Coordinates of C-alpha atoms in Angstrom, one line a residue:
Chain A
X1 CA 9.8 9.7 -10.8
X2 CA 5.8 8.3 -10.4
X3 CA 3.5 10.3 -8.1
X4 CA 3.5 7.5 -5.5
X5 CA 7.4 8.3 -5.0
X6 CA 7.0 11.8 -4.6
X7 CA 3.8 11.3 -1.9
X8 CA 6.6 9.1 -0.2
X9 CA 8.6 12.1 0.5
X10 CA 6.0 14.9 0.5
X11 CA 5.0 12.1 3.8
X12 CA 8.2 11.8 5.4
X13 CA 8.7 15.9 5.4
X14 CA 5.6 16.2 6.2
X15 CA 6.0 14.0 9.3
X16 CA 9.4 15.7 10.1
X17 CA 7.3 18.8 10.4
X18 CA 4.4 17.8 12.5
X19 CA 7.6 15.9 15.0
X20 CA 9.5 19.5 14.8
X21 CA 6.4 21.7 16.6
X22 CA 5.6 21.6 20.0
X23 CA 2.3 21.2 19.4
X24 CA 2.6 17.5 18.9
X25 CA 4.2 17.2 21.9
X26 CA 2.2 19.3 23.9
X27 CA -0.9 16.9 22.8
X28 CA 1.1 14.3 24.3
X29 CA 1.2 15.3 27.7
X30 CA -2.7 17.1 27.6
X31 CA -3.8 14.0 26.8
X32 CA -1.8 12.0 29.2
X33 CA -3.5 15.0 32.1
X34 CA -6.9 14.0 30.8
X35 CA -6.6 10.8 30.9
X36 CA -5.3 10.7 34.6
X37 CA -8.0 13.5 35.9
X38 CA -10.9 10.9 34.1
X39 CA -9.3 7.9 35.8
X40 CA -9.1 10.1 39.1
X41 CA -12.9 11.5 39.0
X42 CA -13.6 7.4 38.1
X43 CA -12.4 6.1 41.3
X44 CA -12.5 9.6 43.6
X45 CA -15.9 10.4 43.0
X46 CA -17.1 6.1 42.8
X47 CA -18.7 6.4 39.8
X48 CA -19.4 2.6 40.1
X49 CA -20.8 3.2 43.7
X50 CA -23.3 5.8 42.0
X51 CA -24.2 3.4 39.3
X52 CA -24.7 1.0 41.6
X53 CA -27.3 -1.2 41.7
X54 CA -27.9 -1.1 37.9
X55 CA -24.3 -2.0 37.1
X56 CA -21.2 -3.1 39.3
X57 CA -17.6 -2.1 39.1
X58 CA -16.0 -4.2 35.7
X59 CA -13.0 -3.4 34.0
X60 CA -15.2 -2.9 30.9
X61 CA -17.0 0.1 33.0
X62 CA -13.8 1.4 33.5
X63 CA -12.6 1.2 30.1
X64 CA -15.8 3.2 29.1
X65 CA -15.4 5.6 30.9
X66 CA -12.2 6.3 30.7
X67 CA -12.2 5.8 26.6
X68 CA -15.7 7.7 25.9
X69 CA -14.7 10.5 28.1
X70 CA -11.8 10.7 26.2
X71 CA -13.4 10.6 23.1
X72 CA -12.8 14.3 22.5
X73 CA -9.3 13.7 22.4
X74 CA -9.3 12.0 18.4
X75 CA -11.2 15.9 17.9
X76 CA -8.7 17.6 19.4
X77 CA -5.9 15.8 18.0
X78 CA -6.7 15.8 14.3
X79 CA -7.9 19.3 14.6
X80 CA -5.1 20.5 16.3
X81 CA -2.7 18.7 13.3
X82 CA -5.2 19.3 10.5
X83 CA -6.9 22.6 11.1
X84 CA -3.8 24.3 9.5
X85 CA -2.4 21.8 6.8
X86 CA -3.8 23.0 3.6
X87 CA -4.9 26.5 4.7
X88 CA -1.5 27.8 6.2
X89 CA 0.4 27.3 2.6
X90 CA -2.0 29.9 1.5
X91 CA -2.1 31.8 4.7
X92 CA 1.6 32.1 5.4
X93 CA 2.5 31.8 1.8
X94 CA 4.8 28.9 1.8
X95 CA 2.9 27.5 -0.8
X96 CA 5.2 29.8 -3.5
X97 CA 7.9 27.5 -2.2
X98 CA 6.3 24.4 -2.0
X99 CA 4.1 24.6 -5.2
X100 CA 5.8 25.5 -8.2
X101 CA 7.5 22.0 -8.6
X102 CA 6.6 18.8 -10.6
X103 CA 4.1 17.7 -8.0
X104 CA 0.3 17.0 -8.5
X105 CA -1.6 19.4 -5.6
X106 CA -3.3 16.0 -4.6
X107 CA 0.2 14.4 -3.5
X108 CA 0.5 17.3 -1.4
X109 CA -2.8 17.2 0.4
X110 CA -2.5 12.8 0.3
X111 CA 1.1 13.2 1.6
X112 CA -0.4 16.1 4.4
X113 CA -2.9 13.9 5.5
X114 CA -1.1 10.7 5.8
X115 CA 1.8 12.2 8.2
X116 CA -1.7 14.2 10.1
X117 CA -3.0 10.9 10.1
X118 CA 0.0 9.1 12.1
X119 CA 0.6 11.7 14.7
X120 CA -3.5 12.0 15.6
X121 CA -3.2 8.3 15.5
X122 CA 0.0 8.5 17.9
X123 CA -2.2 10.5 20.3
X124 CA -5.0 8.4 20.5
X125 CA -3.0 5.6 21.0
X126 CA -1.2 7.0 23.5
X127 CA -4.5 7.6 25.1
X128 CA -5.2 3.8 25.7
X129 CA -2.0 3.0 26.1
X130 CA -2.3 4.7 29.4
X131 CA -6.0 3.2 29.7
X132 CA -4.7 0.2 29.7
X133 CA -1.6 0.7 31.9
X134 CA -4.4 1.7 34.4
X135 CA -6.5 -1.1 33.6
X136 CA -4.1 -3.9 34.4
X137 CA -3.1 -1.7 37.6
X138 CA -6.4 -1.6 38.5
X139 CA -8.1 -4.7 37.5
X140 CA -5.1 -7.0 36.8
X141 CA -7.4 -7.6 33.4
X142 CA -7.2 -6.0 29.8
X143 CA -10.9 -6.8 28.4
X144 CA -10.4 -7.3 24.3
X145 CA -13.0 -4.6 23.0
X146 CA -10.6 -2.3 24.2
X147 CA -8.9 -3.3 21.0
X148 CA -12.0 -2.4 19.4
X149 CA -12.6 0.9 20.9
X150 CA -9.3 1.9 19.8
X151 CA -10.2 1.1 16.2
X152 CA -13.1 2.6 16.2
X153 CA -11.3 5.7 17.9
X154 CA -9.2 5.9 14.9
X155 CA -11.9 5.6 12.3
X156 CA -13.3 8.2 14.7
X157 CA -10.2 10.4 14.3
X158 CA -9.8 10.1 10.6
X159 CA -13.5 11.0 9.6
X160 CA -12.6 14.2 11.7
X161 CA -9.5 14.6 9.9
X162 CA -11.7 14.6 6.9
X163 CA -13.7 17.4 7.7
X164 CA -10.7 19.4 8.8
X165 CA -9.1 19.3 5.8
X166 CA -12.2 19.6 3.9
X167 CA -12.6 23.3 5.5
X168 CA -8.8 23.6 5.9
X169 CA -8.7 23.5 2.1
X170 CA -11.7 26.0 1.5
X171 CA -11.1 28.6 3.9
X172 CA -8.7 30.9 4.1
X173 CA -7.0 31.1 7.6
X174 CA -6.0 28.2 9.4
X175 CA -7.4 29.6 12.7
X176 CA -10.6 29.7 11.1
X177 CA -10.6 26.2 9.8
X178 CA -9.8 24.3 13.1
X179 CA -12.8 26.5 14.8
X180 CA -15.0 26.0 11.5
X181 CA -14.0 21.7 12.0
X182 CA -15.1 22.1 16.1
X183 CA -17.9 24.2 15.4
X184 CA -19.5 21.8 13.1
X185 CA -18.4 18.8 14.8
X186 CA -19.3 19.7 18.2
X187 CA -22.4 22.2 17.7
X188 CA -24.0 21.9 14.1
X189 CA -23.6 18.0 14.1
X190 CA -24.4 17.5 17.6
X191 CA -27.3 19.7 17.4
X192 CA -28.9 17.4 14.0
X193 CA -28.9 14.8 15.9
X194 CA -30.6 15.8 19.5
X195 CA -33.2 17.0 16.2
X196 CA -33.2 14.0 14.9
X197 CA -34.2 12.5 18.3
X198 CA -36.2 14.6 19.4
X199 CA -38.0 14.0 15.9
X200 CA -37.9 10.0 16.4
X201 CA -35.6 9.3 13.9
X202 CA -32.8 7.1 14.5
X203 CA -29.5 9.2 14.3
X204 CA -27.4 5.9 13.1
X205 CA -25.8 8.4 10.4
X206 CA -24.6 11.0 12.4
X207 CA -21.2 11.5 13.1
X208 CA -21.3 12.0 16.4
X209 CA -23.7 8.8 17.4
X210 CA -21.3 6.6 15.5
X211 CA -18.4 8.1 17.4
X212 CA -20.2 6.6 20.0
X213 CA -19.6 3.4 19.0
X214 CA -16.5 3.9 20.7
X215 CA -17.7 3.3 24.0
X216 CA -20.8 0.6 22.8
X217 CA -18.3 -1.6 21.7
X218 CA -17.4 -2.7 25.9
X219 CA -21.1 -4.0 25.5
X220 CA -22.3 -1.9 28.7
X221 CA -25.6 -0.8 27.6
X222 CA -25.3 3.2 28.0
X223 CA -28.7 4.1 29.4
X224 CA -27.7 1.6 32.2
X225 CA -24.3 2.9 32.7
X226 CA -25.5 6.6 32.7
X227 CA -28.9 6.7 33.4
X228 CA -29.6 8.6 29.6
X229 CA -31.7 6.6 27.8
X230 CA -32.9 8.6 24.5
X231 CA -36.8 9.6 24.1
X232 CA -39.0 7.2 22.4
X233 CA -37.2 4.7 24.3
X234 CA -34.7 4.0 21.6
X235 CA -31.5 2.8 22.9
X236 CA -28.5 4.9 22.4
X237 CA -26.0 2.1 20.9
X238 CA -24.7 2.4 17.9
X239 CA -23.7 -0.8 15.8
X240 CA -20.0 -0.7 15.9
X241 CA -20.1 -2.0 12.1
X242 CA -22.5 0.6 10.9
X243 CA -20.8 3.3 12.8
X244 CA -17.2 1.9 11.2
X245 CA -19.0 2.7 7.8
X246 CA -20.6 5.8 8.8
X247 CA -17.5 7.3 9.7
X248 CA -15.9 6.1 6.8
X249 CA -18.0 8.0 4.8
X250 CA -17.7 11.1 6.9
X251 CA -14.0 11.0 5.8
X252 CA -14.2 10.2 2.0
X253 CA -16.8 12.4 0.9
X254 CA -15.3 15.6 2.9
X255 CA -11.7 14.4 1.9
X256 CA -12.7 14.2 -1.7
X257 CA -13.9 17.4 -1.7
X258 CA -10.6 18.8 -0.1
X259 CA -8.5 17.6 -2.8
X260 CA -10.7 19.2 -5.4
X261 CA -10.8 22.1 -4.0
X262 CA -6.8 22.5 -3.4
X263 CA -6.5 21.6 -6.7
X264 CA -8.8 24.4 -7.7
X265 CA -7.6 26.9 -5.6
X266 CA -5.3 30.1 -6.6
X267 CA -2.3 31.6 -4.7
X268 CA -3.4 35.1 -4.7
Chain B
X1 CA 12.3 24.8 -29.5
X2 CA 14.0 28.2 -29.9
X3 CA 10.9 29.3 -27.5
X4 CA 11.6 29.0 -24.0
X5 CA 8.7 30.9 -23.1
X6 CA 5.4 32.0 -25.2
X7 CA 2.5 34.1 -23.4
X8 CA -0.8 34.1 -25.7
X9 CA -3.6 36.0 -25.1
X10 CA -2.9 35.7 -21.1
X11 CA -5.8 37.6 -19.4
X12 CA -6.9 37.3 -15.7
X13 CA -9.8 38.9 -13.7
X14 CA -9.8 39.1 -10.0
X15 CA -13.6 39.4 -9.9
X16 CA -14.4 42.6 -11.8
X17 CA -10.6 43.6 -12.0
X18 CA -8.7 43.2 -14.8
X19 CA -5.0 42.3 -13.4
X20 CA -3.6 41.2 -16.8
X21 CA -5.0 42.0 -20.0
X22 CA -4.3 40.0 -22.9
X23 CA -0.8 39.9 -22.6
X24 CA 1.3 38.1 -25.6
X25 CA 5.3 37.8 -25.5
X26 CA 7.6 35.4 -26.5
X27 CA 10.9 34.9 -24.6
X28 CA 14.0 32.8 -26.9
X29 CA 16.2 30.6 -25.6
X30 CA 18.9 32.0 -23.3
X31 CA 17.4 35.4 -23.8
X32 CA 17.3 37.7 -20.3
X33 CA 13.7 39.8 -20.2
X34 CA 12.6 41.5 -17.8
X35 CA 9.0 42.3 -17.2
X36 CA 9.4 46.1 -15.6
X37 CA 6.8 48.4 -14.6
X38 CA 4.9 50.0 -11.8
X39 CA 3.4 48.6 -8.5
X40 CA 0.0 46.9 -9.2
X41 CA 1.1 46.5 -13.2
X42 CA 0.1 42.7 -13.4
X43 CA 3.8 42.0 -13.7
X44 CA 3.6 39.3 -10.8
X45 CA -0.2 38.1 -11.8
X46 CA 2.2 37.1 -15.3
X47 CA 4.4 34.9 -13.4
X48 CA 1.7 33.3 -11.0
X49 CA -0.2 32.2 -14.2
X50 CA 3.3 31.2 -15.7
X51 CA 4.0 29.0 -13.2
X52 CA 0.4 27.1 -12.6
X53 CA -0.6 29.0 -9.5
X54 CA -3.4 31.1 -10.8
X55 CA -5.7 29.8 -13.5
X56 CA -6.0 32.2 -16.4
X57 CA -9.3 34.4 -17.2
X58 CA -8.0 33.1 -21.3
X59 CA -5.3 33.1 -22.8
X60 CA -2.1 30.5 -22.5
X61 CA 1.0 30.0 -21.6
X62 CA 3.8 27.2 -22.9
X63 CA 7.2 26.7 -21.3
X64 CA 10.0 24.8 -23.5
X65 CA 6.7 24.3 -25.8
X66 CA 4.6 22.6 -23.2
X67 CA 1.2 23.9 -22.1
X68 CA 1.6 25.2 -18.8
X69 CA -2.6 25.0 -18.2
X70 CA -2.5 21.4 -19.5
X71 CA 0.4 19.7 -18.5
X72 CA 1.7 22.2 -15.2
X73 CA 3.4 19.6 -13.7
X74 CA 5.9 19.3 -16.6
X75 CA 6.3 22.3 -17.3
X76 CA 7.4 23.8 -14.4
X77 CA 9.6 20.7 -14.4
X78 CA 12.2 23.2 -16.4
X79 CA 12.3 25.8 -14.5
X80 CA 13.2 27.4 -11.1
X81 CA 10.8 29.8 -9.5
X82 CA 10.9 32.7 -7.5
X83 CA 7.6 34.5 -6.2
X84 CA 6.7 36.9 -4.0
X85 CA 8.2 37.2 -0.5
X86 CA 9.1 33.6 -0.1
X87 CA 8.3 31.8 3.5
X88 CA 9.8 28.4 4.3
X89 CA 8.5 26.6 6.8
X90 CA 10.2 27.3 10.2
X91 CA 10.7 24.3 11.7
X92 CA 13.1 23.0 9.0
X93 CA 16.6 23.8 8.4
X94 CA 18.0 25.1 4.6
X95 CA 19.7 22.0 4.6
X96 CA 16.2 19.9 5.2
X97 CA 14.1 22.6 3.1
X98 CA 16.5 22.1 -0.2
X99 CA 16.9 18.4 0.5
X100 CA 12.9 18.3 0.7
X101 CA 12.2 20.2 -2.7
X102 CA 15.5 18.7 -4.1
X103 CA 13.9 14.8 -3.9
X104 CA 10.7 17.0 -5.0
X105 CA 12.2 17.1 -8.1
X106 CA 14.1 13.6 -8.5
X107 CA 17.9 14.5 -7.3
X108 CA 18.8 12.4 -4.3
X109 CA 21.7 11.1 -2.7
X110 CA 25.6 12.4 -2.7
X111 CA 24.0 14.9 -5.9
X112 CA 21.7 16.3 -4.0
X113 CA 24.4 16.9 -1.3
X114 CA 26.5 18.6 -3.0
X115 CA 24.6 20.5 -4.7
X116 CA 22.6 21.6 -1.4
X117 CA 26.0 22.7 0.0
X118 CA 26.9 24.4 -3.5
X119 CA 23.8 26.3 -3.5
X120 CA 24.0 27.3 0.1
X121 CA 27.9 28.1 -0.7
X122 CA 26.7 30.8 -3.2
X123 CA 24.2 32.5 -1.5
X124 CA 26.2 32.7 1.5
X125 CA 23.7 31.0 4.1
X126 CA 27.1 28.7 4.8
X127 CA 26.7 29.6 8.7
X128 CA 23.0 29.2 8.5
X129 CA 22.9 25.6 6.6
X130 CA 21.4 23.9 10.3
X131 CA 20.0 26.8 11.2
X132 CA 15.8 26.5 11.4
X133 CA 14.6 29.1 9.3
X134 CA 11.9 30.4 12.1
X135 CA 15.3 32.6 13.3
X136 CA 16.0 33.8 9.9
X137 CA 15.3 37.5 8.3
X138 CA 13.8 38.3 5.6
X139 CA 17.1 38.9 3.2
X140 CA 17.9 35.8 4.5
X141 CA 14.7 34.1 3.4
X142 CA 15.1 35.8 0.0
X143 CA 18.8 34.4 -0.3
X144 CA 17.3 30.8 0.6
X145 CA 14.9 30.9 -1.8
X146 CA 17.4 32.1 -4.7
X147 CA 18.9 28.7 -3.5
X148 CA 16.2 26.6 -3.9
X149 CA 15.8 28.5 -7.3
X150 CA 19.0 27.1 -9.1
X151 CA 18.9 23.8 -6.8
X152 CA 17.9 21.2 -9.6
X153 CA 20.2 23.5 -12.8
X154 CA 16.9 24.6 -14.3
X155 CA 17.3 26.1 -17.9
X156 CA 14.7 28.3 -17.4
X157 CA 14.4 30.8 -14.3
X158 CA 11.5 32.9 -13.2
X159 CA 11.9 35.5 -10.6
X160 CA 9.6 37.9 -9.4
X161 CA 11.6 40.9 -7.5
X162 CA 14.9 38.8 -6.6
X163 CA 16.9 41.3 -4.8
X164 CA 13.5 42.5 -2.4
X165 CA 14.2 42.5 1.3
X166 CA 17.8 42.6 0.6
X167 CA 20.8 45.1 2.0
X168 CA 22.8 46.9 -0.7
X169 CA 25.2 44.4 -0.5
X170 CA 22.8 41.5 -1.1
X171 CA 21.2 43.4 -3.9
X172 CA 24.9 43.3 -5.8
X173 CA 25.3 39.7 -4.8
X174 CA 22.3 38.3 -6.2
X175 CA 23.0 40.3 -9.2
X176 CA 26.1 38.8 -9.6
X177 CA 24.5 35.2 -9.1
X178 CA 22.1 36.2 -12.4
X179 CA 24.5 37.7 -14.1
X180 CA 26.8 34.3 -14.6
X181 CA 23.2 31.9 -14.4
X182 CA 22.2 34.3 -17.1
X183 CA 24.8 32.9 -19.3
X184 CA 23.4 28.7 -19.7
X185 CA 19.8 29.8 -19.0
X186 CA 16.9 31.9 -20.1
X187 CA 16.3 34.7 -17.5
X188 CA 12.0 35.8 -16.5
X189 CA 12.1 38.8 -14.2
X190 CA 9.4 41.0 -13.0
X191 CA 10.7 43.9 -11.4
X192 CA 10.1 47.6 -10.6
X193 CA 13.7 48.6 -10.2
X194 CA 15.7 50.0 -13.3
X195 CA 19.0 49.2 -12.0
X196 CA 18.4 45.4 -11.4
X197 CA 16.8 45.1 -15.5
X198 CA 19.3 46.7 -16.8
X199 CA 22.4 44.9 -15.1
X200 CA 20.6 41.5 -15.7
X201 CA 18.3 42.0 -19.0
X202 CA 18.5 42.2 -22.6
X203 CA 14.8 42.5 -23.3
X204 CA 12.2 44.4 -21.7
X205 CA 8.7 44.1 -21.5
X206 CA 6.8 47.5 -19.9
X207 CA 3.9 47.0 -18.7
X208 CA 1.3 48.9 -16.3
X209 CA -2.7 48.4 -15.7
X210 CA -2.2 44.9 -17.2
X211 CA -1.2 45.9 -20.7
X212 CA 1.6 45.6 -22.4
X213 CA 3.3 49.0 -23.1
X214 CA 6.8 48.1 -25.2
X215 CA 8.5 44.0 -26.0
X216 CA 11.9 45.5 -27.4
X217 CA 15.5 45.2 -26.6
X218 CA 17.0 47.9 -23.9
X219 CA 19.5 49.4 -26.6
X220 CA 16.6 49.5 -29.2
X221 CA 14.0 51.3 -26.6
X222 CA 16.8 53.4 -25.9
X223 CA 17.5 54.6 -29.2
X224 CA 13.9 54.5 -30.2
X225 CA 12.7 57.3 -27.4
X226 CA 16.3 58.7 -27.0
X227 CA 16.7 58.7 -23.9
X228 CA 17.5 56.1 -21.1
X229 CA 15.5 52.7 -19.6
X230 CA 14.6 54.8 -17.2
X231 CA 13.2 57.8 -19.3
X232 CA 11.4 55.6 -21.1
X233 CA 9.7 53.8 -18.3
X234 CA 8.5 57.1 -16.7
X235 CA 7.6 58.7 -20.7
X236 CA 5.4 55.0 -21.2
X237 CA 4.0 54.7 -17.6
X238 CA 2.9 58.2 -17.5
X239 CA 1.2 58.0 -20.6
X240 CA -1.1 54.8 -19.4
X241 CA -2.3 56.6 -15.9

């Protein structure tokens, strides 16, 4: 049997997990609650009155809004599925079960992430599947970069699924991967780049700016929209291509180094 | 290949701590041996590097004459495994959890079913086969992963402490499992309980603080110190402390 037929199934059980918990379905309906509470501070608090002269109600606004405010939820999501993949074999020792057969350690973590990948994606989707439910409620509209936010998003959850697994695989508790993958996501990352423009540099290759891309892609210039314009007077909006790349590489190089270390690593 | 299983030079360090020193053995084909000796003896650090899961300080290991550190993959291709306490994951079912590692290993289709149900026939988990394994105890774990053991008719089984977590009654049962698997296959135990080795064993191999004490056959050790297995575990073991 090649390895590609054994990832096939290591995937599908995989998947059969990640369906079985709760957590996946618990996701589902937190994200659905966040995405009503963004679209219900949108129109209760008329956040396009606020804005207002600068820019006027459009469903691209909206879609902003909704869609960068919810742009925790790919973090959430692919920690919440990731944090635990490789570590918790080790941790809960199901790796004795799972390892000793005729199955490269690589298929395992390829096969983990593939089935993590398809139920973050599932939850992102989800996300602006009910964006746009509310947009063509709304606005009787459905702009097209919504398609492209929702890309990007996914790019966006991937690189973080990267990094989870990267510290997933090096650590050894699962708890302590998933807040190791927030931490350095939300804090260390976050904290480079307000550095970086503080310092004047243009932060195109940090994670977090090119997540950003998310919301640049409606074409609503940011400092307009929020009144944040970075100092220097550099604009905050990241090149949707760049960022596409930039992410990229903030899931190969950390996912790289996952599979060698699970390959390395001992069950003590 | 009348080796099923050779051990050269097998040493491992856990930083400063020698776990395993040096260790050497060969096990035949079809031969039963069981690797007895005290808590803390390197007796499971032996099967972990056996099996791939720990990478050895030196030394090497083969199984059916393949290098376990080179080629783990096919290696442990031949044989059925049993280690520590064994966790499944809880969401699944035995039936899902055998059918998962089953494919693992190539069987699929109305094989693999009947084997699955022939499996989870002989270690009694019949009642249990849709059962997720979150509800199950520990003997009942242990009995699951005996299962998964023989699944794919390995000729080569290593077990590390078969009957732990079980009742007396689970104890004999599994015992009688190895007993008739003993007969087709070549038998790797670790264990600290006399009782079990001697039922299920032919050779033993003492060990304690990672070296090997004694490789002989149980009627040989016994007439060699003149007394029983279990006189001569305590005469060997005591000497090492």
């Amino acid at each position: 049997m090649s390895e590609f037929e054994k990832l096939k199934i290591v995937t599908k059980y995989e998947l059969l997990k990640q369906f079985r918990r709760r957590r996946f379905y618990g996701a589902l309906v937190l994200t659905l609650l966040a995405v009503i509470l963004i679209i219900a501070l949108y129109k209760g608090l008329d956040i396009p009155g606020k804005l207002s002269p600068l820019i006027s109600d459009s469903p691209e606004l909206f879609a902003l809004f909704v869609t960068s405010a919810g742009a925790t939820i790919p973090i959430f999501a692919a920690v919440f599925f990731a944090g635990d993949s490789i570590a918790s074999e080790f941790e809960h020792k199901t790796g004795y079960i799972l390892f000793p057969n005729p199955v490269k350690r690589s298929t395992f973590v390829v096969g983990k992430y593939i089935a993590c990948l398809t139920v973050t994606s599932l939850i992102v989707i989800f996300a602006y599947v009910a964006t746009v439910i509310a947009l063509v409620g709304i606005y009787q509209q459905l702009p097209i970069e919504v398609f492209g936010s929702l890309a990007l998003a996914l790019v966006y959850a991937n690189s973080v699924l990267g990094i989870a697994f990267l510290y997933s695989s090096a650590l050894k508790g699962s708890m302590g991967a998933t807040i190791a993958t927030l931490l350095t996501i939300m804090l260390v990352f976050s904290v480079i780049e307000v550095s970086l423009i503080f310092a004047n540099i243009d932060p195109w290759f940090m994670h977090g700016y090119a997540g950003d891309s998310i919301a640049s892609v409606y074409g609503v210039p940011f400092a307009a929209a929020f009144g944040g314009g970075m100092p220097g007077g550099m604009e905050r909006n990241p090149d949707p291509t760049t960022s596409f790349f930039v992410m990229l590489g903030y899931f190969i190089v950390p996912f790289i180094l996952s599979i060698w270390l699970a390959k390395r690593r001992e069950m003590l | 290949m009348r080796e099923s299983i050779v051990i050269e030079g097998l040493s491992k360090y856990y930083d400063s701590f020698l776990a395993l020193d040096n260790l050497s053995l060969k096990v035949k084909k079809n031969e039963d041996v069981a690797l007895l000796g005290p808590n803390g003896a390197g007796k499971t650090t032996a099967l972990k590097l056996l099996c791939g899961l720990l990478h050895p300080s030196s030394g090497t290991a083969y199984i059916n004459g393949v290098n376990v550190m080179e080629e783990r993959e096919r290696a442990i291709s031949m044989v059925g495994t049993m280690l520590e306490t064994p966790e499944f994951y809880p969401f699944l079912t035995p039936v899902e959890t055998l059918s998962y590692l089953g494919r693992l290993r190539g069987m699929s289709g109305q094989g693999l079913k009947s084997r699955i149900e022939e499996v989870i026939k002989l270690v009694r988990l019949e009642g249990w086969a849709k059962v997720r394994i979150g509800k199950f105890s520990r003997g009942m774990k242990q009995r699951l992963a005996l299962a998964q053991t023989l699944l794919h008719d390995p000729p080569i089984l290593i077990l590390d402490e078969p009957a732990l977590g079980l009742d007396p009654r689970g104890m004999m049962e599994v015992r009688e499992i190895l007993k008739k698997a003993k007969k087709k296959k070549t038998v790797f135990l670790a264990s600290h309980l006399i009782t079990e080795v001697v039922q299920v064993c032919d050779k033993v191999a003492l060990i304690d603080h990672g070296h090997l004490l004694v490789y002989d056959s149980i009627p040989r050790l016994k007439r060699k110190y003149r007394t029983s297995l279990e006189g001569v575990y305590l005469k060997l073991t005591e000497a090492a402390i």
